[in-house]
PDB file of C-alpha atoms in Angstrom:
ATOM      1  CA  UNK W 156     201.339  -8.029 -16.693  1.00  0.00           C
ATOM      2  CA  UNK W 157     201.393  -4.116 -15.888  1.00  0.00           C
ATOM      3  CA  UNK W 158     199.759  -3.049 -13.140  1.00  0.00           C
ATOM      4  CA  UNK W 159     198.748   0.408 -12.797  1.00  0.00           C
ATOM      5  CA  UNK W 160     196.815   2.516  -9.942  1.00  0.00           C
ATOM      6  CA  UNK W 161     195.958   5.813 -10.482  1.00  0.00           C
ATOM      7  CA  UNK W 162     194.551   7.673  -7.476  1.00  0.00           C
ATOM      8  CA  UNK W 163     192.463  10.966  -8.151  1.00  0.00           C
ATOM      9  CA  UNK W 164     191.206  13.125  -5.406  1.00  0.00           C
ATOM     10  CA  UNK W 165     187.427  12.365  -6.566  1.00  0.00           C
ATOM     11  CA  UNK W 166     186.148  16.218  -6.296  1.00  0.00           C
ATOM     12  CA  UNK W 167     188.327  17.378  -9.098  1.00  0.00           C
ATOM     13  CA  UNK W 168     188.036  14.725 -11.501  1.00  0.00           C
ATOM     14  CA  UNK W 169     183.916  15.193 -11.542  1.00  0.00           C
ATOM     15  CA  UNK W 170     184.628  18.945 -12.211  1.00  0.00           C
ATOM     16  CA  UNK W 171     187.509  17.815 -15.225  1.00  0.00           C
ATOM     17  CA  UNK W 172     184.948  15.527 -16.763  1.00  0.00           C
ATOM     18  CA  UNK W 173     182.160  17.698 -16.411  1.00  0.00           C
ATOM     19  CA  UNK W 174     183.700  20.800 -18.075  1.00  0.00           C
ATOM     20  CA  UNK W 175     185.078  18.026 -20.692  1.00  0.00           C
ATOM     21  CA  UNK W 176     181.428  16.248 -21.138  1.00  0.00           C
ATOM     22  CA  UNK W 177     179.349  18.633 -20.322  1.00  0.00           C
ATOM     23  CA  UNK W 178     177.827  16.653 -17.810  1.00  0.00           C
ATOM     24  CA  UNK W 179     177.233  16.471 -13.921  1.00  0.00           C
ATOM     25  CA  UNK W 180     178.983  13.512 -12.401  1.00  0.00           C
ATOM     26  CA  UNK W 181     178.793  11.596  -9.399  1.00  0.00           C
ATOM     27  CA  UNK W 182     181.990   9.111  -9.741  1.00  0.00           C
ATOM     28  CA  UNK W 183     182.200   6.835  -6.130  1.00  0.00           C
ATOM     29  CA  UNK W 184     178.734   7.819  -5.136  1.00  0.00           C
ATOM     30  CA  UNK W 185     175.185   6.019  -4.406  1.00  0.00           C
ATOM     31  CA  UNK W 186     173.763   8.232  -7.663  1.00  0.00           C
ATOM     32  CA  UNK W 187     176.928   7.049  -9.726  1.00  0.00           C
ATOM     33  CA  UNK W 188     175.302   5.955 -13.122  1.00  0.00           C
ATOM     34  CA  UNK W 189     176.886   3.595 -15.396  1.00  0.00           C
ATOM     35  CA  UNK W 190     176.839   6.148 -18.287  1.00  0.00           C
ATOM     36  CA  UNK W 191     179.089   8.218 -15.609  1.00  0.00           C
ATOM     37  CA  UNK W 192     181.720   4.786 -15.582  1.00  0.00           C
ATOM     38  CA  UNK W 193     181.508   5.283 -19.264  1.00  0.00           C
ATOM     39  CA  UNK W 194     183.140   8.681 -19.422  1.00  0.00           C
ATOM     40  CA  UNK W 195     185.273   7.926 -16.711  1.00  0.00           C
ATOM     41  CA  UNK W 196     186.938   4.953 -18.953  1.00  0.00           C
ATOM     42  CA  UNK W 197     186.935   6.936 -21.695  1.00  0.00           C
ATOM     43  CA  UNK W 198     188.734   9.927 -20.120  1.00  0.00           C
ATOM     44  CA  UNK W 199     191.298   7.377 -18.660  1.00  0.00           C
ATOM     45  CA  UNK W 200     191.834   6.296 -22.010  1.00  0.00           C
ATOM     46  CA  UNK W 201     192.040   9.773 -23.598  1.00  0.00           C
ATOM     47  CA  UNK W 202     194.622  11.289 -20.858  1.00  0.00           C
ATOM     48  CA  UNK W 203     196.583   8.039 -19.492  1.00  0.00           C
ATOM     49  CA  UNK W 204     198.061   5.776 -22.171  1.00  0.00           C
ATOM     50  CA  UNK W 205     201.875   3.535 -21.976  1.00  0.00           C
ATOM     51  CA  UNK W 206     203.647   2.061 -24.625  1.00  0.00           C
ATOM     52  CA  UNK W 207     205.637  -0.964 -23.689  1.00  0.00           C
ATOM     53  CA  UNK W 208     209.419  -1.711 -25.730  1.00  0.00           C
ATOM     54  CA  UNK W 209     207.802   1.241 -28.172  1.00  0.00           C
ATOM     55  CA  UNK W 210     204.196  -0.186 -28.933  1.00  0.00           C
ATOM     56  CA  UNK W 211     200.893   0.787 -27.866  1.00  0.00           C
ATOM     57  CA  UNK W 212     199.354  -1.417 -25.145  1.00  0.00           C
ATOM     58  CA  UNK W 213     195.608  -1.855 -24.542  1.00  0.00           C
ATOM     59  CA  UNK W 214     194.929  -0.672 -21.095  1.00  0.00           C
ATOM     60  CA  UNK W 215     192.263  -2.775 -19.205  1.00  0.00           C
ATOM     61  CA  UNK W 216     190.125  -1.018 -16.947  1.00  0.00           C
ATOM     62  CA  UNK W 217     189.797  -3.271 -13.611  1.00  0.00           C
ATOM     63  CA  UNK W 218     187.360  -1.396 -10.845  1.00  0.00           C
ATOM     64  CA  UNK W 219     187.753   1.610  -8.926  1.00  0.00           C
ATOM     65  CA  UNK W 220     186.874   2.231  -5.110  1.00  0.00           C
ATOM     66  CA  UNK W 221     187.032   5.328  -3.196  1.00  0.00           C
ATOM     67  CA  UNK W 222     189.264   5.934  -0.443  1.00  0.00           C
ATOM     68  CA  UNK W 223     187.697   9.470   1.274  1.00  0.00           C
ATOM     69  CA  UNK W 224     188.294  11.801  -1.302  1.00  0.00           C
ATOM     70  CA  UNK W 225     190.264   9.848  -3.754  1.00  0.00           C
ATOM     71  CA  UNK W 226     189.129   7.899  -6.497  1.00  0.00           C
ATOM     72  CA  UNK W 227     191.659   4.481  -6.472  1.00  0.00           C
ATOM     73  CA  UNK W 228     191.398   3.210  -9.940  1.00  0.00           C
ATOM     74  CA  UNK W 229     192.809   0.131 -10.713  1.00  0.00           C
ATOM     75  CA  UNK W 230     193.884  -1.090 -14.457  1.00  0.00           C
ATOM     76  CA  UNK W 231     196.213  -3.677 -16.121  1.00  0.00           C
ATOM     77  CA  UNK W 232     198.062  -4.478 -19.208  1.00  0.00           C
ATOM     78  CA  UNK W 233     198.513  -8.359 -20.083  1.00  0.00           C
ATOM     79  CA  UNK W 234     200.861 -10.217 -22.084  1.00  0.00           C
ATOM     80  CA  UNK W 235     203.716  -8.078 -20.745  1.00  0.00           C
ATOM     81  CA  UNK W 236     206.575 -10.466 -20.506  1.00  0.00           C
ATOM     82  CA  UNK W 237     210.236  -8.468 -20.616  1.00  0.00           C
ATOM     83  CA  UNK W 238     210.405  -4.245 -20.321  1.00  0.00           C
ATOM     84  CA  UNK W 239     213.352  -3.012 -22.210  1.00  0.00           C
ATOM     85  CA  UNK W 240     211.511   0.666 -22.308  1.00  0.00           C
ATOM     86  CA  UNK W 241     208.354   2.195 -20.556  1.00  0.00           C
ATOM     87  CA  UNK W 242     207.116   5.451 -22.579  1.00  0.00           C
ATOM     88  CA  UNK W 243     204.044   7.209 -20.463  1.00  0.00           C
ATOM     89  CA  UNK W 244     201.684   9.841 -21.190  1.00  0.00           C
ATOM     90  CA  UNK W 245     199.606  11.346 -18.608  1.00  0.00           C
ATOM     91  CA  UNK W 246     197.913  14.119 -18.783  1.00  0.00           C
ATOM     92  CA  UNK W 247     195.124  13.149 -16.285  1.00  0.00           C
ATOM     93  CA  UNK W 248     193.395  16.869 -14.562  1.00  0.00           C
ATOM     94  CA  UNK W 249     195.837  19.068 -17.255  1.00  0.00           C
ATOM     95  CA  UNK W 250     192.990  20.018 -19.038  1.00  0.00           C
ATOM     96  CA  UNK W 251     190.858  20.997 -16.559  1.00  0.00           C
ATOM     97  CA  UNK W 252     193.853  22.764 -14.541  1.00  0.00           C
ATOM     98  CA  UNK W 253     197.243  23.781 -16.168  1.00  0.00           C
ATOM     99  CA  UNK W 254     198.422  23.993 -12.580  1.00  0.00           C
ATOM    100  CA  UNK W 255     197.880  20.599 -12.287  1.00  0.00           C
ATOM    101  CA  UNK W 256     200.892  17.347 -11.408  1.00  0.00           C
ATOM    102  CA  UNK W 257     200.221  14.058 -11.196  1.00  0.00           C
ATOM    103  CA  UNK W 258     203.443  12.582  -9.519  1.00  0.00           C
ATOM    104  CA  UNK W 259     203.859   8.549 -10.797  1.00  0.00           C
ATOM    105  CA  UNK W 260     205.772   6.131  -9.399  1.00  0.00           C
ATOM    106  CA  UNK W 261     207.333   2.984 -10.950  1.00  0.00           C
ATOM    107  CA  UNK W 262     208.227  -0.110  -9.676  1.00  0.00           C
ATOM    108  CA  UNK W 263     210.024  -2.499 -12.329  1.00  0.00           C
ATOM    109  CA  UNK W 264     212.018  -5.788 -11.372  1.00  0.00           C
ATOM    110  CA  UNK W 265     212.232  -4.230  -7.484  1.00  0.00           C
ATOM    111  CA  UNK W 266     213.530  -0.922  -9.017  1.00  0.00           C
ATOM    112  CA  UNK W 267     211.667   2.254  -8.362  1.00  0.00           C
ATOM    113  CA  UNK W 268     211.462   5.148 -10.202  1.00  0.00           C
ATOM    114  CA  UNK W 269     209.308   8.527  -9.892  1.00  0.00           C
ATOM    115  CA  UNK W 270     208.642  11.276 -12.505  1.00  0.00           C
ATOM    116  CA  UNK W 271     206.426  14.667 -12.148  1.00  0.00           C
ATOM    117  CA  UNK W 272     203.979  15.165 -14.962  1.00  0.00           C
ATOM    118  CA  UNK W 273     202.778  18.800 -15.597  1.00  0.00           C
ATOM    119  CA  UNK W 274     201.408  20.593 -18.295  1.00  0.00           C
ATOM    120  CA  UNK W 275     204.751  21.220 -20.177  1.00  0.00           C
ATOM    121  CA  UNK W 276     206.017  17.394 -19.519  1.00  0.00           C
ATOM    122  CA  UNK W 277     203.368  15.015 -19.925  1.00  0.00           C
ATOM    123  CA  UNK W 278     205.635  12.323 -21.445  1.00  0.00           C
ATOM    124  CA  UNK W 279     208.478  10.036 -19.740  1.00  0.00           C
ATOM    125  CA  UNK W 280     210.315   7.577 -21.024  1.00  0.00           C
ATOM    126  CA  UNK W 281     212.249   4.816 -18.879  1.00  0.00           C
ATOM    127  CA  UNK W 282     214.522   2.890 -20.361  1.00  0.00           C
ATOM    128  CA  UNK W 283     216.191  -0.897 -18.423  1.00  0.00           C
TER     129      UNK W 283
END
């Protein structure tokens, strides 16, 4: 199994998914609705994808909690059982701010890696 965490400082991903959805969120919040969890999936899924030993894996959304101002999201992929190559796309906050980087770290077999995603490089590939 893959384990991913994305963190998200919370204030800027309700402003992303409000310009994207046209809707006023309220993600780690008492007034959090479950439509809100919804789009917050959805825009995970849309802006966050990994393809393990070249296929497409199914990322599985696990919870979320918020730590102050950041949004901790936590997901998985199953039925991982060897990496030979790890191809990532994130482009999590581009849309809403070119500006943006979203710095990711990977730990494989005790070996860690990091890579800076910005609006020109929102792919990386690691290879073992």
């Amino acid at each position: 199994m893959l384990q991913i965490t994305a963190r998200i400082f919370v204030d800027d991903l309700d402003k992303a998914l409000e310009k994207k959805y046209n809707k006023k969120l309220h993600l780690g919040t008492q007034t959090e609705s479950p439509a809100e969890m919804v789009l917050l999936k959805k825009y995970l899924a849309e802006k966050l994808s990994i393809k393990v030993n070249g296929k497409s894996s199914t990322m599985n959304f696990l919870s979320k909690e918020l730590e102050g101002d950041v949004l901790v999201c936590y997901l998985s992929i199953n039925g991982v059982s060897k990496i030979s190559s790890l191809e990532t796309y994130n482009s999590i906050l581009i849309d809403w701010n070119l500006e943006q980087q979203n710095i990711a770290h990977f730990t494989i077999l005790g070996e860690k890696q990091s890579f800076l995603f910005t609006e020109s490089s929102t792919k990386h590939m690691l290879k073992f």
